[in-house]
PDB file of C-alpha atoms in Angstrom:
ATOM      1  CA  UNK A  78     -11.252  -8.489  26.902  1.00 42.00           C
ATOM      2  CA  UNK A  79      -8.900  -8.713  24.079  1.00 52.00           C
ATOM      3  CA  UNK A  80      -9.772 -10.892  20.573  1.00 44.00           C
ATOM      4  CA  UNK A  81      -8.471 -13.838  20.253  1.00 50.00           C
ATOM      5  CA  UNK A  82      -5.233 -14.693  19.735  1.00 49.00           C
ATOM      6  CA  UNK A  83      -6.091 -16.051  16.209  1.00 75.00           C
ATOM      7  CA  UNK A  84      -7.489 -13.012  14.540  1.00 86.00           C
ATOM      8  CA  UNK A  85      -4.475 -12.182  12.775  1.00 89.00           C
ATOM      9  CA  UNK A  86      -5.535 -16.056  10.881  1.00 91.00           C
ATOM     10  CA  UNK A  87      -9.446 -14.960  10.908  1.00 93.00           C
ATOM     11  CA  UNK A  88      -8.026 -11.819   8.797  1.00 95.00           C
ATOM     12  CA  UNK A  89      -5.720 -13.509   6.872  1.00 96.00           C
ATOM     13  CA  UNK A  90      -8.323 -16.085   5.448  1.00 95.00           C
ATOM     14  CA  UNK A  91     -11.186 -12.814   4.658  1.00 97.00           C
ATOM     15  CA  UNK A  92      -8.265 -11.092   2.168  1.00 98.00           C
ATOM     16  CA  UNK A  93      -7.014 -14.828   0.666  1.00 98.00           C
ATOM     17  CA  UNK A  94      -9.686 -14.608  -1.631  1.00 98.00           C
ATOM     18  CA  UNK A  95      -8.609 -11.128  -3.114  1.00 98.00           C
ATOM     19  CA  UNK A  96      -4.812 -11.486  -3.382  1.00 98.00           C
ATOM     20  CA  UNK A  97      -4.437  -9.522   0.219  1.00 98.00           C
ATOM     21  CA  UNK A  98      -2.563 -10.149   3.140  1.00 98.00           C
ATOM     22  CA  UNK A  99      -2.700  -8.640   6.807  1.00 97.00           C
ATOM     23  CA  UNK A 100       0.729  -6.513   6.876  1.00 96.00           C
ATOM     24  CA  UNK A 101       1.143  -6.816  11.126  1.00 93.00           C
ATOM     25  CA  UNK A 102      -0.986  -3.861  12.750  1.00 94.00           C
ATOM     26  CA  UNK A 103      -0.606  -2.386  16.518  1.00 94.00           C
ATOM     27  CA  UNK A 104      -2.072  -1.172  19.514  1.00 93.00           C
ATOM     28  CA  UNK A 105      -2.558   2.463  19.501  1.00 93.00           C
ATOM     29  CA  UNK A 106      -0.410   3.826  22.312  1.00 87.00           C
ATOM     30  CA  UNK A 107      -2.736   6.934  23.706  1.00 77.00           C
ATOM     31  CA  UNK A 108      -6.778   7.184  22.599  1.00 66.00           C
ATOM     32  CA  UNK A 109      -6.115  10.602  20.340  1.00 65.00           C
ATOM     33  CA  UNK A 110      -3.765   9.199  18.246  1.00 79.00           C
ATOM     34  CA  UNK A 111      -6.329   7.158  17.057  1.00 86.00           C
ATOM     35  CA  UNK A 112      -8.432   8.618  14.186  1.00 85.00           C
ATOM     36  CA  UNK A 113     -11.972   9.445  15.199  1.00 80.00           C
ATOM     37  CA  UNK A 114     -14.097   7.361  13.166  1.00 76.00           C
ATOM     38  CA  UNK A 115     -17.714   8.117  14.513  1.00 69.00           C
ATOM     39  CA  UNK A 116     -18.743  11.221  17.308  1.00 69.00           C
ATOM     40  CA  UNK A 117     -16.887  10.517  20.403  1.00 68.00           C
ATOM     41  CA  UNK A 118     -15.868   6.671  19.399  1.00 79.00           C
ATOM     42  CA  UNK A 119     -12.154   5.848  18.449  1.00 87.00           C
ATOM     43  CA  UNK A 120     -10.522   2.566  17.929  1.00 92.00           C
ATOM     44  CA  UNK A 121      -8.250   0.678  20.069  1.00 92.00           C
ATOM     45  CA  UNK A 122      -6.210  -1.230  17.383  1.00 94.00           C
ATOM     46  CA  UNK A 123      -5.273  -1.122  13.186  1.00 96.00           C
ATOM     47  CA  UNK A 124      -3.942  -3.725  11.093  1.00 97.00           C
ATOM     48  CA  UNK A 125      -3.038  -3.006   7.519  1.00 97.00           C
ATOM     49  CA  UNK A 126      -4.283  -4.822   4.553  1.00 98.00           C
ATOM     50  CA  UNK A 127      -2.361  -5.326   1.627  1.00 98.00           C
ATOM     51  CA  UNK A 128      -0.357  -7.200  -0.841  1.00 98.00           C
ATOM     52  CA  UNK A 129       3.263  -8.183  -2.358  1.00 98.00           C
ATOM     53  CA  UNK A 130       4.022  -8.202  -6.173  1.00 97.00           C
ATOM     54  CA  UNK A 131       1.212  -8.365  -8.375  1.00 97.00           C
ATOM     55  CA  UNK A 132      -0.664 -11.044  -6.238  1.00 98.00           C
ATOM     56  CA  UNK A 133      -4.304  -8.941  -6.426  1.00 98.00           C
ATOM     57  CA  UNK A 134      -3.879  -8.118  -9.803  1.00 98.00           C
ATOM     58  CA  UNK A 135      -5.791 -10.744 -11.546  1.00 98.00           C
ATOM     59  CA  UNK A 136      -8.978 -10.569  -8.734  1.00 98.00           C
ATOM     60  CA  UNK A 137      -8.780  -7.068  -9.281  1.00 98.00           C
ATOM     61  CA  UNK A 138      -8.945  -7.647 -13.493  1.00 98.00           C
ATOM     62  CA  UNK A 139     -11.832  -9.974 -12.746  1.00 97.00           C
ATOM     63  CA  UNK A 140     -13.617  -7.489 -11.296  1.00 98.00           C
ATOM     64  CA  UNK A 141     -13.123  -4.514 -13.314  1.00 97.00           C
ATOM     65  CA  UNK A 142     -14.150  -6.588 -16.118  1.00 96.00           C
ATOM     66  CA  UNK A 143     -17.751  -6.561 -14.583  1.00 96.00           C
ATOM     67  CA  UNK A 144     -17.024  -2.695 -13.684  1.00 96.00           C
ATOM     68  CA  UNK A 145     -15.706  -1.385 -16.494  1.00 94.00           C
ATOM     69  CA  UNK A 146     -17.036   2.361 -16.237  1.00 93.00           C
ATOM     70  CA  UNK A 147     -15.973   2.290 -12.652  1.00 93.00           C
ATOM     71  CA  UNK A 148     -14.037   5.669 -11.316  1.00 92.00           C
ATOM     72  CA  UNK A 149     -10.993   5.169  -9.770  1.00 95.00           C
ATOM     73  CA  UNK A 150     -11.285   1.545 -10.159  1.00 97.00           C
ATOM     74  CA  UNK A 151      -8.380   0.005  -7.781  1.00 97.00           C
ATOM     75  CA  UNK A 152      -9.794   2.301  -5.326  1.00 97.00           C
ATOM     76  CA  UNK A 153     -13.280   1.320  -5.455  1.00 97.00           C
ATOM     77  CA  UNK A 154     -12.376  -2.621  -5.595  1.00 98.00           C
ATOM     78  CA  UNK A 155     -10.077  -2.239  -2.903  1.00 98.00           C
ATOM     79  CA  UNK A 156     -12.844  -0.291  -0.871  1.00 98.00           C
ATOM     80  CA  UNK A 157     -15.263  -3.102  -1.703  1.00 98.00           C
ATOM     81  CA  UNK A 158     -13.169  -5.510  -0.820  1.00 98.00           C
ATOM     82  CA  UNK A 159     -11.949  -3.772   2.762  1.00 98.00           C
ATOM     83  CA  UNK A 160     -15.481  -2.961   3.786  1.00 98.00           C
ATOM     84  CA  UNK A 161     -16.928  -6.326   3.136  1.00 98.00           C
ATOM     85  CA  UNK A 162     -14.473  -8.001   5.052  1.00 98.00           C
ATOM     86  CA  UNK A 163     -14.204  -5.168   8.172  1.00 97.00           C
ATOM     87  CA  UNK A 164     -18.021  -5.679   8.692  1.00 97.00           C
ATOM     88  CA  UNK A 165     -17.480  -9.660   8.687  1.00 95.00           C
ATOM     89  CA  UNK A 166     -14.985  -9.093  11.287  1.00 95.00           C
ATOM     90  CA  UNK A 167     -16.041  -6.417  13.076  1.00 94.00           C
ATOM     91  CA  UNK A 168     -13.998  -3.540  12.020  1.00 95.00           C
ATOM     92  CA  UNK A 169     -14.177  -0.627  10.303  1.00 95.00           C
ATOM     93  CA  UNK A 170     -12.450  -0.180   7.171  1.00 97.00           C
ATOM     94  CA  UNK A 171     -10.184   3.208   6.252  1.00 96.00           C
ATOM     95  CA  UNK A 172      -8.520   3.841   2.983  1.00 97.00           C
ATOM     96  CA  UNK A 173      -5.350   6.028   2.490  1.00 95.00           C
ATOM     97  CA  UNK A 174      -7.786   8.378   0.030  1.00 93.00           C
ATOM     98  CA  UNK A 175      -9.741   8.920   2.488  1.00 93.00           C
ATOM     99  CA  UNK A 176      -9.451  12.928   3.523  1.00 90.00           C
ATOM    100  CA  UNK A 177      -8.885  14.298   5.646  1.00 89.00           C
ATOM    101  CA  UNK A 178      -5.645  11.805   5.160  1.00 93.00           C
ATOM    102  CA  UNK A 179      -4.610   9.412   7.832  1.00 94.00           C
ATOM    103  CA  UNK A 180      -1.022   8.684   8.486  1.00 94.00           C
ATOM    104  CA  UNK A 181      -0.933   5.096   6.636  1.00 95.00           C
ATOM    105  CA  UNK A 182       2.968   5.471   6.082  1.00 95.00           C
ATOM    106  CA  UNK A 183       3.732   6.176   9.530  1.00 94.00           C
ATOM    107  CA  UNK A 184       1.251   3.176  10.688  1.00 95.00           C
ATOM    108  CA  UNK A 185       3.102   1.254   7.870  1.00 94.00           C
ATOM    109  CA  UNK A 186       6.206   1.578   9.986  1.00 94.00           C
ATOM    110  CA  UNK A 187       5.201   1.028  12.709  1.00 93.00           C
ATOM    111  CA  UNK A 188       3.454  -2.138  11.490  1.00 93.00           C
ATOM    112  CA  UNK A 189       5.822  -3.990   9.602  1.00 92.00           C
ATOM    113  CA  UNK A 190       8.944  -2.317  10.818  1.00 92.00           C
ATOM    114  CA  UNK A 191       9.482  -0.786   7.394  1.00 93.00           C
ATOM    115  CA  UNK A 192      12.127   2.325   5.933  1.00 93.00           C
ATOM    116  CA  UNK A 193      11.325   4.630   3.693  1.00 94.00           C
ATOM    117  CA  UNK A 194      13.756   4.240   0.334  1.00 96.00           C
ATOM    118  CA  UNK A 195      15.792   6.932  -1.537  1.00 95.00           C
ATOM    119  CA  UNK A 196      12.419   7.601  -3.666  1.00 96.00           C
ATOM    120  CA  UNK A 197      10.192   8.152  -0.859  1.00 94.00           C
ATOM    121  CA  UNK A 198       8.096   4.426  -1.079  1.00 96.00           C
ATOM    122  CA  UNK A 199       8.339   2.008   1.923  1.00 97.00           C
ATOM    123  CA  UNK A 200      10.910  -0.564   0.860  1.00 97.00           C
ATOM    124  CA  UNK A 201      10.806  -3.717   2.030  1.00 96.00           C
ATOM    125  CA  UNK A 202      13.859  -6.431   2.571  1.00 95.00           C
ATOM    126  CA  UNK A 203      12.542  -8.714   0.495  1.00 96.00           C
ATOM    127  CA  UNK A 204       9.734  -7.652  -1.977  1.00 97.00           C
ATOM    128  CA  UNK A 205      11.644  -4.104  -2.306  1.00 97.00           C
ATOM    129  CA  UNK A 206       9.353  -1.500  -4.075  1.00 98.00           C
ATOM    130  CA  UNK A 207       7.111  -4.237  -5.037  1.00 98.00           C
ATOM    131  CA  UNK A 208       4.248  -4.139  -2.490  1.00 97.00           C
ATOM    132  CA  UNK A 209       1.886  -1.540  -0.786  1.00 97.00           C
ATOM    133  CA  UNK A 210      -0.998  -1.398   1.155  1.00 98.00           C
ATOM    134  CA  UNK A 211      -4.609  -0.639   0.191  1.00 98.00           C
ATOM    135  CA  UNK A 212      -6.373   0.178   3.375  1.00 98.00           C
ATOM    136  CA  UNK A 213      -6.332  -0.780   7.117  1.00 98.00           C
ATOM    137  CA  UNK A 214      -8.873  -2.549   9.759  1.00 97.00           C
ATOM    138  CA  UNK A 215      -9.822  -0.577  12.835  1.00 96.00           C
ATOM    139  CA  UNK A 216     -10.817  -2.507  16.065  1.00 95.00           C
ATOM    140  CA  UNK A 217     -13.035  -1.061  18.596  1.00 91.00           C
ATOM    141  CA  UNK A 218     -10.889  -3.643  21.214  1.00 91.00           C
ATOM    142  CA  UNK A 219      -6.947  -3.955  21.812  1.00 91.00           C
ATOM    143  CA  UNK A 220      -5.991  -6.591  19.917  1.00 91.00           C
ATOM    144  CA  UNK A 221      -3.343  -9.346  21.022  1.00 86.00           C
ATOM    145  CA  UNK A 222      -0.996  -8.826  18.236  1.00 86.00           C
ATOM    146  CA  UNK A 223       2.774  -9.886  18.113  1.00 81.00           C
ATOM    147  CA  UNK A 224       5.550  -7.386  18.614  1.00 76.00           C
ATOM    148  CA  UNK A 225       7.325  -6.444  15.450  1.00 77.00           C
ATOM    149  CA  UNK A 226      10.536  -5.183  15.772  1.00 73.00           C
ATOM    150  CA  UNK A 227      12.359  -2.450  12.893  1.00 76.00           C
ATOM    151  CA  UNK A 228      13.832  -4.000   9.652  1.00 85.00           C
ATOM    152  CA  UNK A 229      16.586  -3.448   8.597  1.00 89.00           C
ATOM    153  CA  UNK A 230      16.336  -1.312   5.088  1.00 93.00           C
ATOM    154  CA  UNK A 231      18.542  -2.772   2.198  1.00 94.00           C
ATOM    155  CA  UNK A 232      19.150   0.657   1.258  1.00 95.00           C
ATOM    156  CA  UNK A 233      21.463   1.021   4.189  1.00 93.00           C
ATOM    157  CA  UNK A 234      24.157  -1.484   2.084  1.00 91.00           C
ATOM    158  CA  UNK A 235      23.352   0.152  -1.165  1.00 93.00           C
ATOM    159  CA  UNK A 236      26.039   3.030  -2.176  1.00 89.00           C
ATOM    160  CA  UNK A 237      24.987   3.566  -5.988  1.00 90.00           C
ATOM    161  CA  UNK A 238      21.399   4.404  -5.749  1.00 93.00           C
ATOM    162  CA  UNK A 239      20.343   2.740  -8.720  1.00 96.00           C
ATOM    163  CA  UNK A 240      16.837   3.840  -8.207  1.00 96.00           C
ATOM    164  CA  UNK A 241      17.983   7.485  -7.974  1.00 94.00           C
ATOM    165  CA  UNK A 242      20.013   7.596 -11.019  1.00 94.00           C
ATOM    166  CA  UNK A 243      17.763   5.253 -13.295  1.00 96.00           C
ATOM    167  CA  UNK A 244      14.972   8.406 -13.303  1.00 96.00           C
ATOM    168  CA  UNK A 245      15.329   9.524 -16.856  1.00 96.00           C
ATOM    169  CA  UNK A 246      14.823  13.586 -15.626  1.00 96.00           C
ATOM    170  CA  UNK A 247      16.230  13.253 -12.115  1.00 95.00           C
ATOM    171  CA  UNK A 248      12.736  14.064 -10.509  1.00 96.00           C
ATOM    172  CA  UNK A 249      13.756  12.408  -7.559  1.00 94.00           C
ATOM    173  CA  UNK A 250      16.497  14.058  -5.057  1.00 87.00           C
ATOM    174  CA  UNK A 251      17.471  15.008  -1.581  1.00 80.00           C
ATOM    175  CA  UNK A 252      15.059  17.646  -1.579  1.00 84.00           C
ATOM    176  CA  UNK A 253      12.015  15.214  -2.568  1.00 90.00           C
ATOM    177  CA  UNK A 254       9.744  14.012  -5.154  1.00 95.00           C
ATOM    178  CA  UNK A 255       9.282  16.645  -8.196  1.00 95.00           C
ATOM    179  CA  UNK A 256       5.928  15.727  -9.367  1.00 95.00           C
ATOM    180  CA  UNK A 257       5.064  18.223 -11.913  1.00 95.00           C
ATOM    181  CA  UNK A 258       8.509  17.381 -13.715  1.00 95.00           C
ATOM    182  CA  UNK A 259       7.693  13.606 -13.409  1.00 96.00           C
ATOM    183  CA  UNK A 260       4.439  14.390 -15.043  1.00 94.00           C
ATOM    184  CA  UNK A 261       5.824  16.662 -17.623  1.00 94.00           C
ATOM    185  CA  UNK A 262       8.024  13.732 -18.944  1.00 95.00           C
ATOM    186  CA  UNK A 263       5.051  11.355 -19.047  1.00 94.00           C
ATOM    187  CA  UNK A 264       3.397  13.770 -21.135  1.00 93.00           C
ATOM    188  CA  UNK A 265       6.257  15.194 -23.227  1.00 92.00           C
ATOM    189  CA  UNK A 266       6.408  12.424 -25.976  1.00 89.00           C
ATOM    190  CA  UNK A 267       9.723  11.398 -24.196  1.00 93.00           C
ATOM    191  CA  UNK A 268       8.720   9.017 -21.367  1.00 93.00           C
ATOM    192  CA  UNK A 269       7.347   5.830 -23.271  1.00 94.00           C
ATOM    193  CA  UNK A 270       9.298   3.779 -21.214  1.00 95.00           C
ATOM    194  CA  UNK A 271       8.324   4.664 -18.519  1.00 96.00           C
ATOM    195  CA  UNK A 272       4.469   4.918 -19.336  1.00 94.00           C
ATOM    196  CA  UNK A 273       4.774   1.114 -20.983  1.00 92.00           C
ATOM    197  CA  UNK A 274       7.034  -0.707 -18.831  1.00 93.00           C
ATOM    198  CA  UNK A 275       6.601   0.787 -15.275  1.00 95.00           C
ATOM    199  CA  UNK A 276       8.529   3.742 -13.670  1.00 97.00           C
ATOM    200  CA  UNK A 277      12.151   3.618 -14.563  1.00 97.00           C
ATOM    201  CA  UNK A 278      13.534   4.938 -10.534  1.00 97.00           C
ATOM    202  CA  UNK A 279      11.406   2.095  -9.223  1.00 97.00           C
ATOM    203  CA  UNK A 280      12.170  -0.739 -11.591  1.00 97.00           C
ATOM    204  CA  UNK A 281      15.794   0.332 -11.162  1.00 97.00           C
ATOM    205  CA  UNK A 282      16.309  -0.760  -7.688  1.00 97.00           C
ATOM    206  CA  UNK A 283      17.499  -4.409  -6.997  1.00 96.00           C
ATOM    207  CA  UNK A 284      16.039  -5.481  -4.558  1.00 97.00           C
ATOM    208  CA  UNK A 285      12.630  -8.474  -5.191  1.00 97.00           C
ATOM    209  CA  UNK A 286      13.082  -7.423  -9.020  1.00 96.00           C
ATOM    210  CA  UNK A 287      11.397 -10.920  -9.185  1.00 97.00           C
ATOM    211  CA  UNK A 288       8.622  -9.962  -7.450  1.00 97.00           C
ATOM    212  CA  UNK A 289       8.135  -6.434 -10.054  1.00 97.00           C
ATOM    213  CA  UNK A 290       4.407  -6.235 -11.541  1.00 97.00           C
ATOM    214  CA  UNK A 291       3.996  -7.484 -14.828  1.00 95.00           C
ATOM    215  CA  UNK A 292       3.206  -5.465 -18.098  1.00 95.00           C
ATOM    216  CA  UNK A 293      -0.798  -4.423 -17.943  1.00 96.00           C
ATOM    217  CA  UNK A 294      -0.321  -3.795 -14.381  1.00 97.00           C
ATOM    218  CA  UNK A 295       2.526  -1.427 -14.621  1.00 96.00           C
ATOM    219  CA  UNK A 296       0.661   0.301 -17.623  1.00 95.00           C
ATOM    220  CA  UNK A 297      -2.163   0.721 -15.663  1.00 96.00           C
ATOM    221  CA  UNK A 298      -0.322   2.539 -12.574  1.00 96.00           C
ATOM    222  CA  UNK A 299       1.410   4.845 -15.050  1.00 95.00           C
ATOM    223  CA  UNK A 300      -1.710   5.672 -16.323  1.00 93.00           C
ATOM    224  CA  UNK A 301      -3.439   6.366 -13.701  1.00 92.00           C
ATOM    225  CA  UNK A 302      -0.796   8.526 -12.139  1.00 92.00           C
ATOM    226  CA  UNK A 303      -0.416  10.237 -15.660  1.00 90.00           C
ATOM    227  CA  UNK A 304      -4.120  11.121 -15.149  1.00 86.00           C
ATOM    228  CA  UNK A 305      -4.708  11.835 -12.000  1.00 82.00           C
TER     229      UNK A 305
END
């Protein structure tokens, strides 16, 4: 027997409270492309969890603010948060740190019909870079979710590549994402603005510019990245 046809709304209402949205989910087509979450048992279904612009940022501030020695700290709210509301609804709760690593980009795709931009980071037609997804829902049950069809990318209309040509040491290309040089600025004295104000590549697309992260929360990516 399938869930109801309102689960999508029972989901929607547990991540309200923490700045997260459901973002669309699927039935898994064959049992082993499921991951095995306990001996012998595998889900049915996954919906993703997650937001757009910076609207978990201040329930996440909250609660660091009562956490403040917390490792990893996004990670660890966002893992409170997911687990809490899985075991309300009866799912299990997986996080894209999790290791071995599940395929949350691919599942993103699939999901909300999403491309992948010029810098590697789903983009999507109206919140651009501005949006990602901390963790998904596994159902034991195939859910009765609407069909999502692909989206068209807004890169497709884009011929400059703003994004590509706004990275201060060209760390992105056709060949990929070059980390260690990306890093190396960060560190090198040289890549204030990027540490301050957000990374330069992604604030130099166009598209939902409006819905960017503000200040602290850009700082606090950067740092984290420049740390990790």
């Amino acid at each position: 027997m399938n869930y109801r046809p309102s689960i999508l709304d029972d989901i929607a209402a547990a991540l309200e409270p923490y700045g997260m949205v459901p973002r669309g989910g699927f039935v898994f087509d064959d049992k082993n492309q499921a991951p095995q979450i306990t001996e012998g048992a595998r889900p049915q279904s996954v919906i993703l969890a997650g937001h757009f612009g910076s609207s978990i940022w201040p329930h996440f501030v909250q609660w660091r603010e009562d956490h403040p020695s917390a490792q990893d700290p996004l990670d660890t709210w966002s893992r409170e948060v997911l687990t809490a509301v899985a075991a309300k609804l009866g799912a299990t709760a997986v996080f894209p740190s999790d290791k071995p690593y599940l395929p949350f980009q691919q599942w993103a795709m699939r999901a909300e019909g999403l491309c992948a931009s010029p810098l590697g980071l789903l983009i999507h037609p109206e919140y651009g870079l501005w949006q990602a997804f901390r963790g998904a829902l596994l159902f034991d049950r195939a859910l009765d979710l609407p069909a999502r069809g692909a989206q068209r990318s807004p890169c497709v209309d884009c011929q400059d590549r703003p994004c590509l040509s706004a990275c201060p040491v060209n760390a992105f290309s056709v060949n990929g994402y070059d980390v260690a040089r990306c890093r190396g600025h960060l560190a090198s004295g040289e890549g204030d603005a990027c540490l301050n104000g957000g990374c330069l590549a992604r604030r130099g697309c166009p598209v939902g510019r409006e819905h960017a992260y503000g200040e602290a929360q850009m700082r606090f990516h950067m740092d984290a990245f420049a740390k990790s």
